[in-house]
mmCIF file with all atom_site columns, C-alpha atoms and ligand atoms in Angstrom:
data_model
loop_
_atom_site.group_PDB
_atom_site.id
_atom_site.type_symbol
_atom_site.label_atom_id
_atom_site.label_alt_id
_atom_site.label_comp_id
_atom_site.label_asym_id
_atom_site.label_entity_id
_atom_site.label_seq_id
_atom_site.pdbx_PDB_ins_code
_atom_site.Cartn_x
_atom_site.Cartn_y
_atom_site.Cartn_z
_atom_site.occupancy
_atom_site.B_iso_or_equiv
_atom_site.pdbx_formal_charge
_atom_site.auth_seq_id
_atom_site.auth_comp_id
_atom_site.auth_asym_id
_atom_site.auth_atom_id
_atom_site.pdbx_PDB_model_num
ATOM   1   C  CA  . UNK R 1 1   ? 0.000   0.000  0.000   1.00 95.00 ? 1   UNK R CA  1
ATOM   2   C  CA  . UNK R 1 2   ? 2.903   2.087  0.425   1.00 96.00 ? 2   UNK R CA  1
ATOM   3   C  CA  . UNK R 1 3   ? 4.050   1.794  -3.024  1.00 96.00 ? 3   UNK R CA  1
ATOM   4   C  CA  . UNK R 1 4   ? 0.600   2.557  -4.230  1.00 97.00 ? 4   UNK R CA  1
ATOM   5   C  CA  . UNK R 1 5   ? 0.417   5.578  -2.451  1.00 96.00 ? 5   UNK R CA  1
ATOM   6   C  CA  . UNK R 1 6   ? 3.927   6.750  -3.491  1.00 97.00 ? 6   UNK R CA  1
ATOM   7   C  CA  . UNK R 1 7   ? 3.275   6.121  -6.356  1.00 97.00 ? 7   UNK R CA  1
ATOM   8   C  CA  . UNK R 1 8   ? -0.124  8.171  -6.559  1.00 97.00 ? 8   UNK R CA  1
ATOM   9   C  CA  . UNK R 1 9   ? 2.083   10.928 -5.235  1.00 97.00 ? 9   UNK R CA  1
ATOM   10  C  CA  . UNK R 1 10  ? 4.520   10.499 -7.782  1.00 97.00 ? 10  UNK R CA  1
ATOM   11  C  CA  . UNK R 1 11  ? 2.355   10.199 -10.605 1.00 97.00 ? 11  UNK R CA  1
ATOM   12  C  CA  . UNK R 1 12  ? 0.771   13.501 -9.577  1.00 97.00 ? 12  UNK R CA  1
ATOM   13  C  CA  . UNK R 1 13  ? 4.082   15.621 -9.624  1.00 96.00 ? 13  UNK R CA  1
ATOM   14  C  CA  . UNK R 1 14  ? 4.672   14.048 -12.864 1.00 97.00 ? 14  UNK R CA  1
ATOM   15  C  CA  . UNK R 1 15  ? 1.240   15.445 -14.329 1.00 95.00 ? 15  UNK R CA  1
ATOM   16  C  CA  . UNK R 1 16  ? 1.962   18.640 -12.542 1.00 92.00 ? 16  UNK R CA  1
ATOM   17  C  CA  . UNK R 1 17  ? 5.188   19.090 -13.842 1.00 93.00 ? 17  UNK R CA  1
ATOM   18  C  CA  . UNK R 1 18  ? 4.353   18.156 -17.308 1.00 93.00 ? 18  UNK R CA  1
ATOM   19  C  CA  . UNK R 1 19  ? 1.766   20.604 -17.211 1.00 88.00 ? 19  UNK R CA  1
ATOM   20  C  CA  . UNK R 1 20  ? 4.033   23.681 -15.871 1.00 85.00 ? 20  UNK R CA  1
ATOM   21  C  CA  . UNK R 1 21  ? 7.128   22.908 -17.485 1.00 87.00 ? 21  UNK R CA  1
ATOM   22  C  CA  . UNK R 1 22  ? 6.643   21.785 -20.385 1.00 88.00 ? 22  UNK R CA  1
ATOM   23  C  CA  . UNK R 1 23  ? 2.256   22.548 -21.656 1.00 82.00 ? 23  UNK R CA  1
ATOM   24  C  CA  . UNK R 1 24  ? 3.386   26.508 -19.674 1.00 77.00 ? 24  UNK R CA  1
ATOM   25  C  CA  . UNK R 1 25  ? 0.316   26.341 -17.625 1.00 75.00 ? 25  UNK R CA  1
ATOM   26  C  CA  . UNK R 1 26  ? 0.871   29.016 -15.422 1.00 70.00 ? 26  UNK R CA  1
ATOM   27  C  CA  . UNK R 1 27  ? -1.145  31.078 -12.641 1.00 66.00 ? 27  UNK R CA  1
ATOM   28  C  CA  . UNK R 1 28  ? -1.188  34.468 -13.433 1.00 62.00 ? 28  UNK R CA  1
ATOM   29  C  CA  . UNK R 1 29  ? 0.855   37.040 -11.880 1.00 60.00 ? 29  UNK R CA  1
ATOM   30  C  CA  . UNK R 1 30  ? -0.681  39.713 -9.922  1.00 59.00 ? 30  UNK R CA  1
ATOM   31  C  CA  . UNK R 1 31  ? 1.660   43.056 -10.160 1.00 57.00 ? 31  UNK R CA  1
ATOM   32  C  CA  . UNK R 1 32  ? 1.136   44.789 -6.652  1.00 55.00 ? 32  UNK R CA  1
ATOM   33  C  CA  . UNK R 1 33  ? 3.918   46.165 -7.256  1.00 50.00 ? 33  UNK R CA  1
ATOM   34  C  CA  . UNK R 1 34  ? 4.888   47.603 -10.582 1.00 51.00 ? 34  UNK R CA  1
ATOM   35  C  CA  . UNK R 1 35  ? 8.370   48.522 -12.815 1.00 52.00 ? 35  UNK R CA  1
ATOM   36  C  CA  . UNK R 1 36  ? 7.914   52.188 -12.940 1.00 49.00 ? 36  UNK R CA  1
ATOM   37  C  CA  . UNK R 1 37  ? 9.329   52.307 -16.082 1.00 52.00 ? 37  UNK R CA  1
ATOM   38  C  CA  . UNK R 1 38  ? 7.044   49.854 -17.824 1.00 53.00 ? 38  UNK R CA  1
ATOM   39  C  CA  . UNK R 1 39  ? 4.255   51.822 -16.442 1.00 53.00 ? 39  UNK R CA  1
ATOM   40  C  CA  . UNK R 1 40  ? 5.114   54.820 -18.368 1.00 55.00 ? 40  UNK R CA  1
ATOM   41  C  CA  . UNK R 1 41  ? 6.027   52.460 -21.508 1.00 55.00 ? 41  UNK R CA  1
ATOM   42  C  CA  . UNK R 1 42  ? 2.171   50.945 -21.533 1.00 54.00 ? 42  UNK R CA  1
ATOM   43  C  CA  . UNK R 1 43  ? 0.338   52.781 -18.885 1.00 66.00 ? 43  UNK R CA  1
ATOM   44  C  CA  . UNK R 1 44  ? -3.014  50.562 -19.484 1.00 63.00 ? 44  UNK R CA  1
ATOM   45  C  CA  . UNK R 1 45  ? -5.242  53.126 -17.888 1.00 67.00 ? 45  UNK R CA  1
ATOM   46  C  CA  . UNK R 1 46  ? -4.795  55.764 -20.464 1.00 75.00 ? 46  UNK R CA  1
ATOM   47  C  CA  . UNK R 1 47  ? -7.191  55.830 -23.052 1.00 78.00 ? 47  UNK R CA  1
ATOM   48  C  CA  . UNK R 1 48  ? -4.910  56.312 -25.872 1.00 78.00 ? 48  UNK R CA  1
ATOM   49  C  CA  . UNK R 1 49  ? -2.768  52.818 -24.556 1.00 80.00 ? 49  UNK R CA  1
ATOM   50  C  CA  . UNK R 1 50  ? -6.101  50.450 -24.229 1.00 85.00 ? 50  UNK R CA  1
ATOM   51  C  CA  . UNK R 1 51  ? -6.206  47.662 -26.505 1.00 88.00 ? 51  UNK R CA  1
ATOM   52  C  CA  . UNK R 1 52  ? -3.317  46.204 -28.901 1.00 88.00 ? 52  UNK R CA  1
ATOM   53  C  CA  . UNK R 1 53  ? -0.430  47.683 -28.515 1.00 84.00 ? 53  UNK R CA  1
ATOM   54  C  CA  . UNK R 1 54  ? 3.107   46.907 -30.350 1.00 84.00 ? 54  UNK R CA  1
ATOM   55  C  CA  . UNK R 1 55  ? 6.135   46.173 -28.366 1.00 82.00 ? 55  UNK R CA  1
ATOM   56  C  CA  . UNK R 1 56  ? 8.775   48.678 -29.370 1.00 79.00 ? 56  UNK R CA  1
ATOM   57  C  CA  . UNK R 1 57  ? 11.603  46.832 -31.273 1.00 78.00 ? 57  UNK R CA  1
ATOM   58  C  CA  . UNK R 1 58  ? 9.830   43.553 -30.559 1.00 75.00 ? 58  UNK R CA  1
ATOM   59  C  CA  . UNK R 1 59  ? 9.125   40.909 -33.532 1.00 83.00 ? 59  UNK R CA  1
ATOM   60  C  CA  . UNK R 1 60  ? 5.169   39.788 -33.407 1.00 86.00 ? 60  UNK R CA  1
ATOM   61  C  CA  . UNK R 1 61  ? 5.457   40.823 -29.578 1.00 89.00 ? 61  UNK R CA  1
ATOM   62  C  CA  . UNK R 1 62  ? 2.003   42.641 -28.637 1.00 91.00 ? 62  UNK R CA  1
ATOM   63  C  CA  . UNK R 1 63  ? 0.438   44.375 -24.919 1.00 89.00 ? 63  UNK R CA  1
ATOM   64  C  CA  . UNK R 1 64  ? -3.216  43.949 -24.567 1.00 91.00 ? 64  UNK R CA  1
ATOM   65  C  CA  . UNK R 1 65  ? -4.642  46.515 -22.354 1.00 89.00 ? 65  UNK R CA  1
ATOM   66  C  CA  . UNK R 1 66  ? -7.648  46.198 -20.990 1.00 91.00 ? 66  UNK R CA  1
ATOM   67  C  CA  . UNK R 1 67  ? -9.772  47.986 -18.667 1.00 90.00 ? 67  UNK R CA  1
ATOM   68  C  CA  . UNK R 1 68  ? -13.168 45.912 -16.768 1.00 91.00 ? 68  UNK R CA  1
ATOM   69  C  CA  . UNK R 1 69  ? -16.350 47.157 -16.050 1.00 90.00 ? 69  UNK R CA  1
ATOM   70  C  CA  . UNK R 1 70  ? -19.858 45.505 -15.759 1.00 89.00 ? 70  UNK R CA  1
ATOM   71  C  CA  . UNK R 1 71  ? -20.316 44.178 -18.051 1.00 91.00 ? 71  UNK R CA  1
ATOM   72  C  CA  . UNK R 1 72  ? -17.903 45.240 -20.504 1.00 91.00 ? 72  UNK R CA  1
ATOM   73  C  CA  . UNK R 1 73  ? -14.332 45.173 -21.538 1.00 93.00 ? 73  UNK R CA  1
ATOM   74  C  CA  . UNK R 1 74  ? -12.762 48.155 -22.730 1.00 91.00 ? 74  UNK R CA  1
ATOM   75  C  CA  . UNK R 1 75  ? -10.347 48.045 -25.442 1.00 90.00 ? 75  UNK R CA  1
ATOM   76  C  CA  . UNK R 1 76  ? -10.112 51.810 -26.068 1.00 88.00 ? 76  UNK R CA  1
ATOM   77  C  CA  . UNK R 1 77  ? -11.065 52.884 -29.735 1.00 87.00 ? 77  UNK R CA  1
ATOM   78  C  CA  . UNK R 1 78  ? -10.049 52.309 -32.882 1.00 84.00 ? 78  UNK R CA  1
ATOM   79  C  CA  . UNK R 1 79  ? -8.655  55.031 -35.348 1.00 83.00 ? 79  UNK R CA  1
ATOM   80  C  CA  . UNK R 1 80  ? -12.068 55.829 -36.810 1.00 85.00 ? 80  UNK R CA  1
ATOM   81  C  CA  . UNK R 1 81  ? -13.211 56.354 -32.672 1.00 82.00 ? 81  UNK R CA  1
ATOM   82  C  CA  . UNK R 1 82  ? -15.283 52.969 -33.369 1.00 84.00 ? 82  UNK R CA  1
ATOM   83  C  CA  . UNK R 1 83  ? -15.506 50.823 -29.761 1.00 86.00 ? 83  UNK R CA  1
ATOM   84  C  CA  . UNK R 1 84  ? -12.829 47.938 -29.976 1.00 87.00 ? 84  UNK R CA  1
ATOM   85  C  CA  . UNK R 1 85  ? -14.935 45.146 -29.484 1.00 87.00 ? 85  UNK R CA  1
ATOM   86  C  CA  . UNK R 1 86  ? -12.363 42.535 -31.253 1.00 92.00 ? 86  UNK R CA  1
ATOM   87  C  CA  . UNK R 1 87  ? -8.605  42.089 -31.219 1.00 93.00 ? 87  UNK R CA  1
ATOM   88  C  CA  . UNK R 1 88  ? -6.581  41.466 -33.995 1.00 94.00 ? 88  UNK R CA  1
ATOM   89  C  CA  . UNK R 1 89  ? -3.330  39.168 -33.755 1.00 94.00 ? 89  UNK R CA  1
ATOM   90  C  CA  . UNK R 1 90  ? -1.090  38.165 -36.398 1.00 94.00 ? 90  UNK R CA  1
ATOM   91  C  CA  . UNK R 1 91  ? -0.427  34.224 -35.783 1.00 95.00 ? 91  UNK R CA  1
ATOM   92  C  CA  . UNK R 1 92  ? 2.624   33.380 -33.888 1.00 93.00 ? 92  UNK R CA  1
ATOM   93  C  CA  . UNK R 1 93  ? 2.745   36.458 -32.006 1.00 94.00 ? 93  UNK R CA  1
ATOM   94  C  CA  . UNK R 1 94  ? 3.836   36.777 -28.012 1.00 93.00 ? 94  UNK R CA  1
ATOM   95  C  CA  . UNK R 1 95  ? 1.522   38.345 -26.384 1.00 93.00 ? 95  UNK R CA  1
ATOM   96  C  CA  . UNK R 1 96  ? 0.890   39.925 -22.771 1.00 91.00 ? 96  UNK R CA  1
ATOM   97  C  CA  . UNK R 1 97  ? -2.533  40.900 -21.501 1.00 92.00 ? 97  UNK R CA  1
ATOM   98  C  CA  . UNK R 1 98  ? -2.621  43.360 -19.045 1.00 89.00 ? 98  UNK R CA  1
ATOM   99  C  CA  . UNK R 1 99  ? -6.058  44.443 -16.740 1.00 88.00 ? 99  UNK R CA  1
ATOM   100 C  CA  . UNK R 1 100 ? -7.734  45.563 -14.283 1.00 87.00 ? 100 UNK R CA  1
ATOM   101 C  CA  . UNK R 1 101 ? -10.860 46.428 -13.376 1.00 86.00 ? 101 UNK R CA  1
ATOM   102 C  CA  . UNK R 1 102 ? -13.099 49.772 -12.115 1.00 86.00 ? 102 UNK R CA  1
ATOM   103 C  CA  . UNK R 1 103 ? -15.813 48.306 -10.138 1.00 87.00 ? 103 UNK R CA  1
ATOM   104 C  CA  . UNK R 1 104 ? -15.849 44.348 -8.749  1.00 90.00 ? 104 UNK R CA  1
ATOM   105 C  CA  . UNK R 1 105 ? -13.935 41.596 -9.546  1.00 93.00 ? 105 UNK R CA  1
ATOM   106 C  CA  . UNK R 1 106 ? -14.013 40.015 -13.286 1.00 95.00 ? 106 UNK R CA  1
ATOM   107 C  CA  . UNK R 1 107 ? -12.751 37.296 -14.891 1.00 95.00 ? 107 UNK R CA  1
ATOM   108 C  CA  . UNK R 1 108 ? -10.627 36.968 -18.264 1.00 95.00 ? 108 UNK R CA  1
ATOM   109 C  CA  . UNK R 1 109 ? -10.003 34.049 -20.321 1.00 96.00 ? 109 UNK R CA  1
ATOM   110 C  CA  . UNK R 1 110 ? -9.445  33.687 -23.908 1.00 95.00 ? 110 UNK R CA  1
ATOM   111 C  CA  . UNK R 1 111 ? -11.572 30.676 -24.381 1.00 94.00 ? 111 UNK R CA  1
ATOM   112 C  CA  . UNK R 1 112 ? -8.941  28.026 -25.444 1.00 92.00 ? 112 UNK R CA  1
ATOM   113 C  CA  . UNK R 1 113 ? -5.756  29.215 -24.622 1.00 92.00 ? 113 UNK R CA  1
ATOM   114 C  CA  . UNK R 1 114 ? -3.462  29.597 -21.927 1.00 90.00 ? 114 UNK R CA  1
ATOM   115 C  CA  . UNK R 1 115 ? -4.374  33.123 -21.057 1.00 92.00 ? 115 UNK R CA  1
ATOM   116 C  CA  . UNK R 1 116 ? -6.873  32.932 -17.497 1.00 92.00 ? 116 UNK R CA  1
ATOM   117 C  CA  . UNK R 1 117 ? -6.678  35.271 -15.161 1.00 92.00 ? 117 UNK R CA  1
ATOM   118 C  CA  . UNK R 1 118 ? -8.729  37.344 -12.826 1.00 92.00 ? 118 UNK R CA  1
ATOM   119 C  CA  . UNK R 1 119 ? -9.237  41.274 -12.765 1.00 91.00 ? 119 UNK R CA  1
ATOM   120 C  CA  . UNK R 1 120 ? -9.251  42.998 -9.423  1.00 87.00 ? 120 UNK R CA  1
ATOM   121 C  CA  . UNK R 1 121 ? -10.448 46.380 -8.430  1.00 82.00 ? 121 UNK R CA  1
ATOM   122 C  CA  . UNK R 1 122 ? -6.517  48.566 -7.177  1.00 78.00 ? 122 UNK R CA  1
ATOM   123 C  CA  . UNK R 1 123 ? -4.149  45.985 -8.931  1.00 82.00 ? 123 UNK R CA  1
ATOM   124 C  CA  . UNK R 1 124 ? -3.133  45.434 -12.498 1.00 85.00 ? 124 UNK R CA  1
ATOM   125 C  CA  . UNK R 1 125 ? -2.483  41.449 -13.459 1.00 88.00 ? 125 UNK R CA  1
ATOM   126 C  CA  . UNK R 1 126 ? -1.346  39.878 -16.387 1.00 88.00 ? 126 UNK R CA  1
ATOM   127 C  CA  . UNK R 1 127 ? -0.631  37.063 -18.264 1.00 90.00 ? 127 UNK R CA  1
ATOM   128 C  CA  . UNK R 1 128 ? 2.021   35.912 -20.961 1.00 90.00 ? 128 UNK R CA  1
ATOM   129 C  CA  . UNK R 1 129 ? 0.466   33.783 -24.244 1.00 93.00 ? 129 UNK R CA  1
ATOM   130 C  CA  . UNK R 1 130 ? 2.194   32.903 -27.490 1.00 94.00 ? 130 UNK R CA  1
ATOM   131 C  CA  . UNK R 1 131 ? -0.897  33.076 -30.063 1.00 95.00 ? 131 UNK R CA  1
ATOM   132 C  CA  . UNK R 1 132 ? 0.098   30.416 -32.738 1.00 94.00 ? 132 UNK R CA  1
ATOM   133 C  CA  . UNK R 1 133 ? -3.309  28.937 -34.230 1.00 95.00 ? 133 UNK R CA  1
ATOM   134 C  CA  . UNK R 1 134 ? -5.058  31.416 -36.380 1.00 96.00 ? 134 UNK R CA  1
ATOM   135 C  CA  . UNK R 1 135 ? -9.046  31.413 -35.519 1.00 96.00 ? 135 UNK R CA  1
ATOM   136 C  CA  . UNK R 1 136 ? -11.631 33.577 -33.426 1.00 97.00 ? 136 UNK R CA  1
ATOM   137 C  CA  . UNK R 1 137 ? -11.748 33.212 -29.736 1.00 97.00 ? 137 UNK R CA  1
ATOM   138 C  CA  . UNK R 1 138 ? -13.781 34.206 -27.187 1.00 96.00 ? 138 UNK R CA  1
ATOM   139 C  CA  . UNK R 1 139 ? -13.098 36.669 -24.064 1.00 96.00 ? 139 UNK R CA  1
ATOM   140 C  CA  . UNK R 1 140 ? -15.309 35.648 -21.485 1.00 96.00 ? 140 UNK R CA  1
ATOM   141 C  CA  . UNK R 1 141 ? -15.874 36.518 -18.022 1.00 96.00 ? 141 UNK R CA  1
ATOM   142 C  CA  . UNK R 1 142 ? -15.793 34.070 -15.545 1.00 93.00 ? 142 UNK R CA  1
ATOM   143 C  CA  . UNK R 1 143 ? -15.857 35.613 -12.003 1.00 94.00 ? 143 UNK R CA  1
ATOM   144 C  CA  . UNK R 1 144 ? -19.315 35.726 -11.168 1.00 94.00 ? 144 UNK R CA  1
ATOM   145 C  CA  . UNK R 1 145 ? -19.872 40.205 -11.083 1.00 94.00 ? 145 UNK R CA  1
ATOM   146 C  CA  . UNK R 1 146 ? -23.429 40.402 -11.191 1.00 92.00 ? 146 UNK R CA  1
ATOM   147 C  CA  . UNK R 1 147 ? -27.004 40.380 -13.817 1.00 94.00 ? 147 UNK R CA  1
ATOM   148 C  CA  . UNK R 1 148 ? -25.419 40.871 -17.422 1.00 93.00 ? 148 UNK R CA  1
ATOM   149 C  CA  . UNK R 1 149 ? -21.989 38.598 -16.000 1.00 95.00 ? 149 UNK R CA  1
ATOM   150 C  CA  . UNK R 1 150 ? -23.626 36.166 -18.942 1.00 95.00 ? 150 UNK R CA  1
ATOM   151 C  CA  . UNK R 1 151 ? -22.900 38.722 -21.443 1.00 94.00 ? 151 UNK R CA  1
ATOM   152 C  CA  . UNK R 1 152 ? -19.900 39.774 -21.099 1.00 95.00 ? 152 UNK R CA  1
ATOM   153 C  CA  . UNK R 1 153 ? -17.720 38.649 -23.466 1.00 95.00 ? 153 UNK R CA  1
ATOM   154 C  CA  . UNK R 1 154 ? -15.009 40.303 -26.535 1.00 95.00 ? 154 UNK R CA  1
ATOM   155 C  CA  . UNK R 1 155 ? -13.272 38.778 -29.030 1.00 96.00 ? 155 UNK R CA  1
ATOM   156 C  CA  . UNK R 1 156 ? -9.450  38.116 -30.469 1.00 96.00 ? 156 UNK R CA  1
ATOM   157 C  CA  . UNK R 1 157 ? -8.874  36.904 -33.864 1.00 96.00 ? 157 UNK R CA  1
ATOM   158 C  CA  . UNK R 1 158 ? -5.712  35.409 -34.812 1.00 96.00 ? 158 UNK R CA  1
ATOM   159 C  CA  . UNK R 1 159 ? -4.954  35.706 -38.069 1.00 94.00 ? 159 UNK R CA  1
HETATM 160 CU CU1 . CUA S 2 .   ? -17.639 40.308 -15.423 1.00 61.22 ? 201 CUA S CU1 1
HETATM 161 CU CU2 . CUA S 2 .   ? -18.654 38.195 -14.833 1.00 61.22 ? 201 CUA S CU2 1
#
Protein backbone atom coordinates (compact mmCIF):
# COMPACT_ATOMS: atom_id res chain seq x y z
CA UNK A 1 0.00 0.00 0.00
CA UNK A 2 2.90 2.09 0.43
CA UNK A 3 4.05 1.79 -3.02
CA UNK A 4 0.60 2.56 -4.23
CA UNK A 5 0.42 5.58 -2.45
CA UNK A 6 3.93 6.75 -3.49
CA UNK A 7 3.28 6.12 -6.36
CA UNK A 8 -0.12 8.17 -6.56
CA UNK A 9 2.08 10.93 -5.24
CA UNK A 10 4.52 10.50 -7.78
CA UNK A 11 2.36 10.20 -10.61
CA UNK A 12 0.77 13.50 -9.58
CA UNK A 13 4.08 15.62 -9.62
CA UNK A 14 4.67 14.05 -12.86
CA UNK A 15 1.24 15.45 -14.33
CA UNK A 16 1.96 18.64 -12.54
CA UNK A 17 5.19 19.09 -13.84
CA UNK A 18 4.35 18.16 -17.31
CA UNK A 19 1.77 20.60 -17.21
CA UNK A 20 4.03 23.68 -15.87
CA UNK A 21 7.13 22.91 -17.48
CA UNK A 22 6.64 21.79 -20.38
CA UNK A 23 2.26 22.55 -21.66
CA UNK A 24 3.39 26.51 -19.67
CA UNK A 25 0.32 26.34 -17.63
CA UNK A 26 0.87 29.02 -15.42
CA UNK A 27 -1.15 31.08 -12.64
CA UNK A 28 -1.19 34.47 -13.43
CA UNK A 29 0.86 37.04 -11.88
CA UNK A 30 -0.68 39.71 -9.92
CA UNK A 31 1.66 43.06 -10.16
CA UNK A 32 1.14 44.79 -6.65
CA UNK A 33 3.92 46.16 -7.26
CA UNK A 34 4.89 47.60 -10.58
CA UNK A 35 8.37 48.52 -12.81
CA UNK A 36 7.91 52.19 -12.94
CA UNK A 37 9.33 52.31 -16.08
CA UNK A 38 7.04 49.85 -17.82
CA UNK A 39 4.26 51.82 -16.44
CA UNK A 40 5.11 54.82 -18.37
CA UNK A 41 6.03 52.46 -21.51
CA UNK A 42 2.17 50.94 -21.53
CA UNK A 43 0.34 52.78 -18.89
CA UNK A 44 -3.01 50.56 -19.48
CA UNK A 45 -5.24 53.13 -17.89
CA UNK A 46 -4.79 55.76 -20.46
CA UNK A 47 -7.19 55.83 -23.05
CA UNK A 48 -4.91 56.31 -25.87
CA UNK A 49 -2.77 52.82 -24.56
CA UNK A 50 -6.10 50.45 -24.23
CA UNK A 51 -6.21 47.66 -26.51
CA UNK A 52 -3.32 46.20 -28.90
CA UNK A 53 -0.43 47.68 -28.51
CA UNK A 54 3.11 46.91 -30.35
CA UNK A 55 6.13 46.17 -28.37
CA UNK A 56 8.78 48.68 -29.37
CA UNK A 57 11.60 46.83 -31.27
CA UNK A 58 9.83 43.55 -30.56
CA UNK A 59 9.12 40.91 -33.53
CA UNK A 60 5.17 39.79 -33.41
CA UNK A 61 5.46 40.82 -29.58
CA UNK A 62 2.00 42.64 -28.64
CA UNK A 63 0.44 44.38 -24.92
CA UNK A 64 -3.22 43.95 -24.57
CA UNK A 65 -4.64 46.52 -22.35
CA UNK A 66 -7.65 46.20 -20.99
CA UNK A 67 -9.77 47.99 -18.67
CA UNK A 68 -13.17 45.91 -16.77
CA UNK A 69 -16.35 47.16 -16.05
CA UNK A 70 -19.86 45.50 -15.76
CA UNK A 71 -20.32 44.18 -18.05
CA UNK A 72 -17.90 45.24 -20.50
CA UNK A 73 -14.33 45.17 -21.54
CA UNK A 74 -12.76 48.15 -22.73
CA UNK A 75 -10.35 48.05 -25.44
CA UNK A 76 -10.11 51.81 -26.07
CA UNK A 77 -11.07 52.88 -29.74
CA UNK A 78 -10.05 52.31 -32.88
CA UNK A 79 -8.66 55.03 -35.35
CA UNK A 80 -12.07 55.83 -36.81
CA UNK A 81 -13.21 56.35 -32.67
CA UNK A 82 -15.28 52.97 -33.37
CA UNK A 83 -15.51 50.82 -29.76
CA UNK A 84 -12.83 47.94 -29.98
CA UNK A 85 -14.94 45.15 -29.48
CA UNK A 86 -12.36 42.53 -31.25
CA UNK A 87 -8.60 42.09 -31.22
CA UNK A 88 -6.58 41.47 -34.00
CA UNK A 89 -3.33 39.17 -33.75
CA UNK A 90 -1.09 38.16 -36.40
CA UNK A 91 -0.43 34.22 -35.78
CA UNK A 92 2.62 33.38 -33.89
CA UNK A 93 2.74 36.46 -32.01
CA UNK A 94 3.84 36.78 -28.01
CA UNK A 95 1.52 38.35 -26.38
CA UNK A 96 0.89 39.92 -22.77
CA UNK A 97 -2.53 40.90 -21.50
CA UNK A 98 -2.62 43.36 -19.05
CA UNK A 99 -6.06 44.44 -16.74
CA UNK A 100 -7.73 45.56 -14.28
CA UNK A 101 -10.86 46.43 -13.38
CA UNK A 102 -13.10 49.77 -12.11
CA UNK A 103 -15.81 48.31 -10.14
CA UNK A 104 -15.85 44.35 -8.75
CA UNK A 105 -13.94 41.60 -9.55
CA UNK A 106 -14.01 40.02 -13.29
CA UNK A 107 -12.75 37.30 -14.89
CA UNK A 108 -10.63 36.97 -18.26
CA UNK A 109 -10.00 34.05 -20.32
CA UNK A 110 -9.44 33.69 -23.91
CA UNK A 111 -11.57 30.68 -24.38
CA UNK A 112 -8.94 28.03 -25.44
CA UNK A 113 -5.76 29.21 -24.62
CA UNK A 114 -3.46 29.60 -21.93
CA UNK A 115 -4.37 33.12 -21.06
CA UNK A 116 -6.87 32.93 -17.50
CA UNK A 117 -6.68 35.27 -15.16
CA UNK A 118 -8.73 37.34 -12.83
CA UNK A 119 -9.24 41.27 -12.77
CA UNK A 120 -9.25 43.00 -9.42
CA UNK A 121 -10.45 46.38 -8.43
CA UNK A 122 -6.52 48.57 -7.18
CA UNK A 123 -4.15 45.99 -8.93
CA UNK A 124 -3.13 45.43 -12.50
CA UNK A 125 -2.48 41.45 -13.46
CA UNK A 126 -1.35 39.88 -16.39
CA UNK A 127 -0.63 37.06 -18.26
CA UNK A 128 2.02 35.91 -20.96
CA UNK A 129 0.47 33.78 -24.24
CA UNK A 130 2.19 32.90 -27.49
CA UNK A 131 -0.90 33.08 -30.06
CA UNK A 132 0.10 30.42 -32.74
CA UNK A 133 -3.31 28.94 -34.23
CA UNK A 134 -5.06 31.42 -36.38
CA UNK A 135 -9.05 31.41 -35.52
CA UNK A 136 -11.63 33.58 -33.43
CA UNK A 137 -11.75 33.21 -29.74
CA UNK A 138 -13.78 34.21 -27.19
CA UNK A 139 -13.10 36.67 -24.06
CA UNK A 140 -15.31 35.65 -21.48
CA UNK A 141 -15.87 36.52 -18.02
CA UNK A 142 -15.79 34.07 -15.54
CA UNK A 143 -15.86 35.61 -12.00
CA UNK A 144 -19.31 35.73 -11.17
CA UNK A 145 -19.87 40.21 -11.08
CA UNK A 146 -23.43 40.40 -11.19
CA UNK A 147 -27.00 40.38 -13.82
CA UNK A 148 -25.42 40.87 -17.42
CA UNK A 149 -21.99 38.60 -16.00
CA UNK A 150 -23.63 36.17 -18.94
CA UNK A 151 -22.90 38.72 -21.44
CA UNK A 152 -19.90 39.77 -21.10
CA UNK A 153 -17.72 38.65 -23.47
CA UNK A 154 -15.01 40.30 -26.53
CA UNK A 155 -13.27 38.78 -29.03
CA UNK A 156 -9.45 38.12 -30.47
CA UNK A 157 -8.87 36.90 -33.86
CA UNK A 158 -5.71 35.41 -34.81
CA UNK A 159 -4.95 35.71 -38.07
CU1 LIG B 1 -17.64 40.31 -15.42
CU2 LIG B 1 -18.65 38.20 -14.83
Amino acid sequence: WMFIGGGTLLFFLIVLGIGAFIQGAQPPSCLTVIDPQRVEAHDPFKEENLGLQEVEGGDLDYVVNVVASAFNYDFGKDEEGNVVRKIRIPAGSKVMFQGTTKDVVHGFQVAGTNANMMLEPGYINQVEVTLDNPGVYTIVCNEYCGTGHQFMTAQVEVY
